[in-house]
mmCIF file of C-alpha atoms in Angstrom:
data_model
loop_
_atom_site.group_PDB
_atom_site.id
_atom_site.type_symbol
_atom_site.label_atom_id
_atom_site.label_comp_id
_atom_site.label_asym_id
_atom_site.label_seq_id
_atom_site.Cartn_x
_atom_site.Cartn_y
_atom_site.Cartn_z
ATOM 1 C CA MET D 1 17.994 62.126 -25.679
ATOM 2 C CA ASN D 2 15.565 64.033 -23.274
ATOM 3 C CA THR D 3 13.228 61.036 -22.469
ATOM 4 C CA ASN D 4 16.446 58.994 -21.796
ATOM 5 C CA SER D 5 17.805 61.696 -19.468
ATOM 6 C CA ASN D 6 14.590 62.193 -17.987
ATOM 7 C CA ASP D 7 13.963 58.787 -16.750
ATOM 8 C CA GLU D 8 18.175 58.493 -15.206
ATOM 9 C CA ILE D 9 17.085 61.695 -13.222
ATOM 10 C CA ASP D 10 14.234 59.635 -12.425
ATOM 11 C CA LEU D 11 15.934 56.187 -11.551
ATOM 12 C CA ILE D 12 18.832 58.583 -9.748
ATOM 13 C CA ASP D 13 16.300 59.880 -7.622
ATOM 14 C CA LEU D 14 13.835 57.361 -6.549
ATOM 15 C CA LEU D 15 17.394 55.423 -5.533
ATOM 16 C CA LYS D 16 17.914 59.241 -3.477
ATOM 17 C CA LYS D 17 14.865 58.319 -1.744
ATOM 18 C CA LEU D 18 15.288 55.247 -0.942
ATOM 19 C CA TYR D 19 19.018 55.990 0.506
ATOM 20 C CA ASN D 20 17.251 58.671 2.869
ATOM 21 C CA SER D 21 15.150 56.146 4.157
ATOM 22 C CA ARG D 22 17.752 53.605 4.606
ATOM 23 C CA LYS D 23 16.930 53.268 8.163
ATOM 24 C CA LEU D 24 13.407 53.258 7.967
ATOM 25 C CA ILE D 25 13.591 50.110 5.284
ATOM 26 C CA ILE D 26 16.015 48.171 7.744
ATOM 27 C CA TYR D 27 14.025 48.787 10.494
ATOM 28 C CA ILE D 28 11.102 46.902 8.977
ATOM 29 C CA THR D 29 13.345 44.553 7.207
ATOM 30 C CA ILE D 30 14.247 43.456 10.418
ATOM 31 C CA ILE D 31 10.498 43.436 12.175
ATOM 32 C CA PHE D 32 9.720 41.199 9.431
ATOM 33 C CA SER D 33 12.667 39.152 10.315
ATOM 34 C CA ILE D 34 11.522 39.032 13.465
ATOM 35 C CA ILE D 35 8.214 37.403 12.709
ATOM 36 C CA GLY D 36 10.336 35.055 9.894
ATOM 37 C CA ILE D 37 11.933 33.694 13.274
ATOM 38 C CA ALA D 38 8.978 33.451 15.728
ATOM 39 C CA PHE D 39 7.056 31.903 12.672
ATOM 40 C CA ALA D 40 9.958 28.829 12.217
ATOM 41 C CA LEU D 41 10.371 28.797 16.110
ATOM 42 C CA LEU D 42 6.534 28.168 16.433
ATOM 43 C CA SER D 43 6.516 26.248 13.738
ATOM 44 C CA PRO D 44 5.790 22.542 14.813
ATOM 45 C CA VAL D 45 8.515 20.638 13.686
ATOM 46 C CA LYS D 46 8.112 17.633 11.239
ATOM 47 C CA TYR D 47 10.138 14.687 9.896
ATOM 48 C CA ASN D 48 9.490 12.934 6.074
ATOM 49 C CA SER D 49 10.779 9.569 6.095
ATOM 50 C CA THR D 50 10.584 7.264 2.200
ATOM 51 C CA THR D 51 10.405 4.117 0.839
ATOM 52 C CA VAL D 52 9.900 3.260 -2.562
ATOM 53 C CA PHE D 53 9.552 -0.101 -4.649
ATOM 54 C CA ILE D 54 8.988 -1.220 -7.828
ATOM 55 C CA THR D 55 7.114 -4.435 -9.285
ATOM 56 C CA GLN D 56 9.331 -7.503 -10.286
ATOM 57 C CA ASN D 57 8.273 -8.882 -14.266
ATOM 58 C CA GLN D 58 6.408 -12.293 -13.739
ATOM 59 C CA GLN D 59 7.557 -12.921 -16.932
ATOM 60 C CA THR D 60 10.480 -15.462 -16.601
ATOM 61 C CA GLY D 61 9.289 -16.652 -13.791
ATOM 62 C CA SER D 62 6.082 -17.689 -15.653
ATOM 63 C CA SER D 63 7.662 -19.237 -18.101
ATOM 64 C CA SER D 64 9.718 -21.526 -15.919
ATOM 65 C CA LEU D 65 6.389 -22.275 -14.252
ATOM 66 C CA SER D 66 5.256 -23.539 -17.315
ATOM 67 C CA GLY D 67 8.401 -25.550 -18.303
ATOM 68 C CA VAL D 68 8.059 -27.894 -14.726
ATOM 69 C CA ALA D 69 4.021 -28.303 -15.172
ATOM 70 C CA SER D 70 4.693 -29.104 -18.944
ATOM 71 C CA LEU D 71 6.781 -32.072 -17.270
ATOM 72 C CA VAL D 72 3.802 -33.690 -15.074
ATOM 73 C CA GLY D 73 2.204 -32.929 -18.022
ATOM 74 C CA ILE D 74 0.345 -30.081 -16.829
ATOM 75 C CA SER D 75 -0.408 -27.256 -19.164
ATOM 76 C CA LEU D 76 -0.836 -23.276 -17.933
ATOM 77 C CA GLY D 77 -1.344 -22.357 -21.202
ATOM 78 C CA ASN D 78 -0.734 -18.169 -20.882
ATOM 79 C CA SER D 79 -3.885 -17.503 -19.766
ATOM 80 C CA SER D 80 -4.009 -15.255 -16.332
ATOM 81 C CA TYR D 81 -6.893 -15.695 -13.569
ATOM 82 C CA GLY D 82 -7.178 -11.530 -11.486
ATOM 83 C CA GLY D 83 -7.019 -8.601 -12.926
ATOM 84 C CA GLU D 84 -3.612 -6.444 -12.531
ATOM 85 C CA ILE D 85 -4.318 -3.433 -10.603
ATOM 86 C CA PRO D 86 -2.819 -0.234 -12.802
ATOM 87 C CA SER D 87 0.057 1.499 -11.080
ATOM 88 C CA THR D 88 -0.973 4.602 -11.244
ATOM 89 C CA MET D 89 -4.203 3.520 -9.239
ATOM 90 C CA TYR D 90 -2.169 2.720 -6.406
ATOM 91 C CA PRO D 91 -2.643 6.320 -5.012
ATOM 92 C CA GLN D 92 -5.991 5.494 -5.139
ATOM 93 C CA ILE D 93 -5.729 2.532 -3.029
ATOM 94 C CA VAL D 94 -3.833 4.285 0.213
ATOM 95 C CA GLN D 95 -7.028 6.445 -0.269
ATOM 96 C CA SER D 96 -9.119 3.817 0.123
ATOM 97 C CA VAL D 97 -11.375 3.443 2.896
ATOM 98 C CA LYS D 98 -10.264 -0.439 3.531
ATOM 99 C CA PHE D 99 -6.400 1.199 3.519
ATOM 100 C CA LYS D 100 -6.793 4.136 6.000
ATOM 101 C CA ARG D 101 -9.023 1.480 8.439
ATOM 102 C CA LEU D 102 -5.653 -0.788 8.354
ATOM 103 C CA LEU D 103 -2.785 1.742 8.967
ATOM 104 C CA LEU D 104 -5.223 3.148 11.976
ATOM 105 C CA LYS D 105 -4.801 -0.308 13.836
ATOM 106 C CA LYS D 106 -1.259 -0.565 12.916
ATOM 107 C CA VAL D 107 1.058 -0.670 16.396
ATOM 108 C CA ILE D 108 3.615 2.131 15.584
ATOM 109 C CA ASP D 109 5.198 2.164 19.332
ATOM 110 C CA GLU D 110 5.036 -1.349 20.920
ATOM 111 C CA LYS D 111 6.329 -0.663 24.245
ATOM 112 C CA ASN D 112 3.213 1.571 24.802
ATOM 113 C CA ASN D 113 1.765 -0.259 22.917
ATOM 114 C CA LEU D 114 0.533 2.842 20.512
ATOM 115 C CA THR D 115 -1.449 2.863 17.458
ATOM 116 C CA LEU D 116 -1.508 5.213 14.716
ATOM 117 C CA GLU D 117 -5.390 6.052 15.907
ATOM 118 C CA ASN D 118 -4.604 6.485 19.506
ATOM 119 C CA PHE D 119 -1.869 8.464 18.506
ATOM 120 C CA ILE D 120 -3.923 11.002 15.944
ATOM 121 C CA THR D 121 -6.258 11.169 19.257
ATOM 122 C CA GLU D 122 -3.894 12.076 21.294
ATOM 123 C CA TYR D 123 -1.513 14.818 19.111
ATOM 124 C CA TYR D 124 -4.558 15.653 16.983
ATOM 125 C CA LYS D 125 -6.410 16.139 20.620
ATOM 126 C CA ILE D 126 -9.330 14.132 17.873
ATOM 127 C CA GLN D 127 -12.723 14.577 19.875
ATOM 128 C CA GLU D 128 -14.815 11.431 19.023
ATOM 129 C CA ASP D 129 -18.559 12.093 18.666
ATOM 130 C CA GLU D 130 -20.577 9.781 20.931
ATOM 131 C CA GLU D 131 -23.364 9.365 17.927
ATOM 132 C CA GLU D 132 -21.452 6.992 14.992
ATOM 133 C CA ASN D 133 -23.477 8.464 12.012
ATOM 134 C CA ILE D 134 -22.686 7.065 8.790
ATOM 135 C CA SER D 135 -21.427 9.721 6.299
ATOM 136 C CA ASP D 136 -22.223 10.059 2.145
ATOM 137 C CA LEU D 137 -18.475 8.638 1.612
ATOM 138 C CA GLY D 138 -19.506 4.907 3.630
ATOM 139 C CA MET D 139 -17.553 5.761 6.870
ATOM 140 C CA THR D 140 -18.581 7.181 10.094
ATOM 141 C CA LEU D 141 -18.117 10.577 10.934
ATOM 142 C CA ASN D 142 -15.193 10.100 13.689
ATOM 143 C CA GLU D 143 -13.652 7.968 10.867
ATOM 144 C CA GLU D 144 -13.770 11.014 8.370
ATOM 145 C CA LYS D 145 -11.210 13.151 10.856
ATOM 146 C CA TYR D 146 -8.704 10.593 11.406
ATOM 147 C CA PHE D 147 -8.634 9.732 7.446
ATOM 148 C CA LYS D 148 -8.409 13.508 6.956
ATOM 149 C CA ILE D 149 -5.323 13.584 8.949
ATOM 150 C CA ILE D 150 -3.799 10.293 6.600
ATOM 151 C CA THR D 151 -4.144 12.178 4.213
ATOM 152 C CA GLU D 152 -1.914 14.476 4.817
ATOM 153 C CA ILE D 153 0.543 12.828 6.224
ATOM 154 C CA LEU D 154 0.881 10.222 3.678
ATOM 155 C CA ASN D 155 1.790 11.103 0.042
ATOM 156 C CA VAL D 156 1.821 8.435 -2.769
ATOM 157 C CA SER D 157 3.673 9.231 -5.861
ATOM 158 C CA VAL D 158 3.901 6.872 -9.418
ATOM 159 C CA ASN D 159 6.846 7.539 -11.616
ATOM 160 C CA GLN D 160 5.912 5.337 -15.138
ATOM 161 C CA LYS D 161 8.207 6.457 -16.766
ATOM 162 C CA ASP D 162 11.315 4.203 -14.474
ATOM 163 C CA ALA D 163 8.111 2.234 -12.773
ATOM 164 C CA PHE D 164 9.017 2.748 -9.464
ATOM 165 C CA ILE D 165 6.648 4.361 -6.127
ATOM 166 C CA SER D 166 7.282 5.815 -3.715
ATOM 167 C CA ILE D 167 5.444 6.184 -0.281
ATOM 168 C CA GLY D 168 6.300 9.080 2.069
ATOM 169 C CA CYS D 169 5.464 9.770 5.580
ATOM 170 C CA GLU D 170 5.530 13.157 7.142
ATOM 171 C CA MET D 171 4.984 12.891 11.238
ATOM 172 C CA PRO D 172 6.305 15.497 13.766
ATOM 173 C CA ASN D 173 7.510 12.198 15.161
ATOM 174 C CA ALA D 174 10.520 10.861 12.977
ATOM 175 C CA GLU D 175 10.240 6.788 14.742
ATOM 176 C CA TYR D 176 6.298 6.912 13.851
ATOM 177 C CA SER D 177 6.539 8.481 10.257
ATOM 178 C CA ALA D 178 9.179 5.426 9.312
ATOM 179 C CA LYS D 179 6.915 3.188 10.963
ATOM 180 C CA VAL D 180 4.266 4.565 8.606
ATOM 181 C CA ALA D 181 5.708 4.573 5.834
ATOM 182 C CA LYS D 182 6.700 0.893 5.622
ATOM 183 C CA PHE D 183 3.589 -0.567 6.571
ATOM 184 C CA SER D 184 1.515 1.251 4.113
ATOM 185 C CA ARG D 185 4.093 0.185 1.879
ATOM 186 C CA GLU D 186 2.912 -3.440 3.027
ATOM 187 C CA LEU D 187 -0.284 -2.870 3.469
ATOM 188 C CA LEU D 188 -0.504 -1.205 -0.277
ATOM 189 C CA GLN D 189 1.916 -4.787 -1.779
ATOM 190 C CA ASN D 190 -0.615 -7.267 0.484
ATOM 191 C CA ILE D 191 -4.386 -5.830 -1.077
ATOM 192 C CA ILE D 192 -2.420 -5.929 -4.867
ATOM 193 C CA ILE D 193 -1.384 -9.389 -3.618
ATOM 194 C CA GLU D 194 -4.725 -9.870 -2.747
ATOM 195 C CA ASN D 195 -6.355 -9.002 -5.581
ATOM 196 C CA LYS D 196 -4.091 -10.093 -8.045
ATOM 197 C CA ILE D 197 -4.590 -13.804 -6.860
ATOM 198 C CA GLU D 198 -8.453 -13.872 -5.805
ATOM 199 C CA THR D 199 -10.003 -15.689 -8.629
ATOM 200 C CA ALA D 200 -6.582 -18.223 -8.604
ATOM 201 C CA ARG D 201 -7.011 -19.233 -4.643
ATOM 202 C CA GLN D 202 -10.746 -19.347 -4.631
ATOM 203 C CA ASN D 203 -9.737 -21.884 -7.880
ATOM 204 C CA LEU D 204 -7.353 -23.572 -6.144
ATOM 205 C CA ILE D 205 -9.613 -23.835 -2.760
ATOM 206 C CA PHE D 206 -12.145 -25.155 -5.099
ATOM 207 C CA SER D 207 -10.032 -28.291 -6.403
ATOM 208 C CA GLU D 208 -8.574 -28.971 -3.540
ATOM 209 C CA GLY D 209 -12.278 -29.615 -1.709
ATOM 210 C CA LEU D 210 -12.758 -31.138 -4.611
ATOM 211 C CA LEU D 211 -9.954 -33.788 -4.229
ATOM 212 C CA ILE D 212 -10.764 -34.391 -0.550
ATOM 213 C CA GLU D 213 -14.102 -35.289 -1.460
ATOM 214 C CA LYS D 214 -12.933 -37.696 -4.348
ATOM 215 C CA LYS D 215 -10.446 -38.710 -2.554
ATOM 216 C CA LYS D 216 -13.111 -40.621 -0.102
ATOM 217 C CA GLU D 217 -15.110 -42.143 -2.573
ATOM 218 C CA PHE D 218 -11.551 -43.453 -3.550
ATOM 219 C CA ASP D 219 -11.307 -44.971 -0.150
ATOM 220 C CA ASP D 220 -14.608 -46.032 -0.062
ATOM 221 C CA ILE D 221 -14.538 -48.231 -3.474
ATOM 222 C CA TYR D 222 -11.311 -49.440 -2.723
ATOM 223 C CA SER D 223 -12.060 -50.518 0.499
ATOM 224 C CA LYS D 224 -15.493 -52.364 -0.853
ATOM 225 C CA LEU D 225 -13.224 -53.934 -3.642
ATOM 226 C CA ALA D 226 -10.719 -55.343 -1.677
ATOM 227 C CA PHE D 227 -13.585 -56.794 1.209
ATOM 228 C CA PHE D 228 -15.454 -58.193 -2.022
ATOM 229 C CA SER D 229 -12.245 -59.533 -3.798
ATOM 230 C CA ASP D 230 -10.867 -61.154 0.045
ATOM 231 C CA SER D 231 -13.988 -62.282 0.171
ATOM 232 C CA ASN D 232 -15.188 -64.704 -3.027
ATOM 233 C CA LEU D 233 -11.527 -65.844 -3.042
ATOM 234 C CA ASN D 234 -12.921 -69.463 -4.348
ATOM 235 C CA SER D 235 -16.598 -68.152 -6.346
ATOM 236 C CA VAL D 236 -16.245 -68.451 -9.425
ATOM 237 C CA ASN D 237 -19.609 -67.916 -10.586
ATOM 238 C CA SER D 238 -21.252 -65.758 -12.718
ATOM 239 C CA PHE D 239 -22.411 -62.537 -10.072
ATOM 240 C CA VAL D 240 -18.845 -62.964 -8.508
ATOM 241 C CA LEU D 241 -17.467 -61.796 -11.997
ATOM 242 C CA ASN D 242 -20.244 -59.757 -12.720
ATOM 243 C CA GLU D 243 -19.879 -57.446 -9.579
ATOM 244 C CA LYS D 244 -16.174 -58.070 -9.066
ATOM 245 C CA ASN D 245 -15.899 -56.226 -12.399
ATOM 246 C CA LYS D 246 -18.342 -53.719 -11.755
ATOM 247 C CA LEU D 247 -16.234 -53.066 -9.122
ATOM 248 C CA GLU D 248 -13.038 -52.815 -11.126
ATOM 249 C CA SER D 249 -14.441 -50.491 -13.506
ATOM 250 C CA GLU D 250 -15.775 -48.258 -10.716
ATOM 251 C CA PHE D 251 -12.698 -48.180 -9.051
ATOM 252 C CA GLN D 252 -10.616 -47.164 -12.704
ATOM 253 C CA ILE D 253 -12.817 -45.017 -13.129
ATOM 254 C CA ILE D 254 -12.403 -42.781 -10.146
ATOM 255 C CA SER D 255 -9.286 -43.410 -9.674
ATOM 256 C CA ALA D 256 -9.126 -41.684 -13.328
ATOM 257 C CA VAL D 257 -10.993 -38.554 -11.433
ATOM 258 C CA VAL D 258 -8.576 -38.552 -9.008
ATOM 259 C CA GLU D 259 -5.991 -38.427 -11.197
ATOM 260 C CA GLU D 260 -6.694 -35.257 -12.826
ATOM 261 C CA ILE D 261 -8.282 -33.904 -10.265
ATOM 262 C CA SER D 262 -4.528 -33.864 -8.709
ATOM 263 C CA LYS D 263 -3.384 -32.505 -11.497
ATOM 264 C CA GLN D 264 -5.222 -29.558 -11.282
ATOM 265 C CA VAL D 265 -4.945 -28.912 -7.907
ATOM 266 C CA GLU D 266 -1.301 -29.132 -8.940
ATOM 267 C CA GLN D 267 -1.981 -26.356 -11.464
ATOM 268 C CA ALA D 268 -3.753 -24.697 -9.287
ATOM 269 C CA LYS D 269 -1.104 -24.032 -7.149
ATOM 270 C CA LEU D 270 1.153 -22.943 -9.887
ATOM 271 C CA GLN D 271 -1.355 -20.710 -10.982
ATOM 272 C CA LEU D 272 -1.240 -19.164 -8.418
ATOM 273 C CA LYS D 273 2.035 -18.865 -7.224
ATOM 274 C CA LYS D 274 2.321 -17.577 -11.242
ATOM 275 C CA ASP D 275 0.276 -14.521 -10.441
ATOM 276 C CA THR D 276 1.252 -13.238 -7.579
ATOM 277 C CA PRO D 277 3.452 -10.354 -8.079
ATOM 278 C CA VAL D 278 6.909 -9.704 -7.042
ATOM 279 C CA PHE D 279 7.977 -6.257 -5.261
ATOM 280 C CA SER D 280 11.176 -5.532 -4.985
ATOM 281 C CA THR D 281 11.972 -3.009 -1.684
ATOM 282 C CA ILE D 282 14.915 0.056 -3.336
ATOM 283 C CA GLN D 283 14.371 1.716 -0.032
ATOM 284 C CA GLU D 284 13.328 0.867 3.171
ATOM 285 C CA ALA D 285 12.023 3.641 5.538
ATOM 286 C CA VAL D 286 14.468 4.575 7.814
ATOM 287 C CA ILE D 287 14.124 6.992 10.960
ATOM 288 C CA PRO D 288 15.190 10.821 9.252
ATOM 289 C CA ILE D 289 18.076 12.879 11.260
ATOM 290 C CA LYS D 290 17.039 15.700 9.974
ATOM 291 C CA ARG D 291 13.244 17.378 10.277
ATOM 292 C CA SER D 292 11.797 18.510 6.822
ATOM 293 C CA SER D 293 9.452 21.028 8.523
ATOM 294 C CA PRO D 294 10.332 24.354 8.749
ATOM 295 C CA LYS D 295 12.777 25.565 6.783
ATOM 296 C CA ARG D 296 14.026 28.198 9.233
ATOM 297 C CA THR D 297 17.001 29.523 7.489
ATOM 298 C CA GLN D 298 14.290 29.658 4.638
ATOM 299 C CA LEU D 299 11.797 31.265 6.474
ATOM 300 C CA VAL D 300 13.421 34.323 7.776
ATOM 301 C CA ILE D 301 15.131 34.816 4.481
ATOM 302 C CA THR D 302 11.736 34.844 2.859
ATOM 303 C CA PHE D 303 10.232 37.058 5.672
ATOM 304 C CA GLY D 304 13.322 39.565 5.541
ATOM 305 C CA PHE D 305 13.140 39.830 2.129
ATOM 306 C CA ILE D 306 9.283 40.612 1.392
ATOM 307 C CA GLY D 307 10.056 43.166 4.509
ATOM 308 C CA PHE D 308 12.795 44.657 2.695
ATOM 309 C CA ILE D 309 10.041 44.951 -0.969
ATOM 310 C CA LEU D 310 7.390 46.755 1.188
ATOM 311 C CA SER D 311 9.485 49.206 3.769
ATOM 312 C CA SER D 312 10.413 49.842 -0.324
ATOM 313 C CA ILE D 313 7.277 50.161 -1.857
ATOM 314 C CA PHE D 314 5.673 52.592 0.865
#
């Protein structure tokens, strides 16, 4: 009982001390709140714009293409060219040197022909070095300054459960933040597509080049056969017949080759279509109306609360 009584007395004494020092507590709390107001007003205003997209499943489209291919004597099988980039790697792509270089060249203000690189130079007062020294990361020291800022303003998150990817951009200009978010999504999708279809595209280029070459041979042999037949209409000797049979054999062979390569070209086109990833944009980047930071009310309340706690402890 005595211990409980002492605790109650100590608590009452503590509350009395706080009450007696209420003016000091109020003054300090007000001072901290004023500091919070100043901090909130002086902090740079930033706007955040976000775009969200998903990668569509290609399984249905693949079976449709296989069905069409089978009608013309082409078998696509179940093979797929190229390598699929897992969605977990998308943030690493955004942080790559190639991605950031392409993004810096994007025009974010058509009226003033202002690129993202120009904006960063002006707003962040970037002082470029005259010497283009290469760092250990394979970029110039000037690029390293710009890339660091891009890392700060861009955020990529992957939701593996619902299979969607969101790209957010926070900048001091609302319109620019929306445009950079949109350009980032487009660049990321293009890089993914290029990587996925590279092998299929090279295969198509090779097949088309081979078809052009064989078609030229086909035209040459066809012309020779036609000219030989017209020149020897009335000749029936063995030499003429042998030469004609020889040309006809060559013509049949090259004709079969051209037909087979034509099928390969069509197969390569279908495979390219099959391997091309399809993206669906769930949420397009829009110009934000409200700022994302600073959250002024929250800052003032936080500073005021800190002032109250510190003054009470004091």
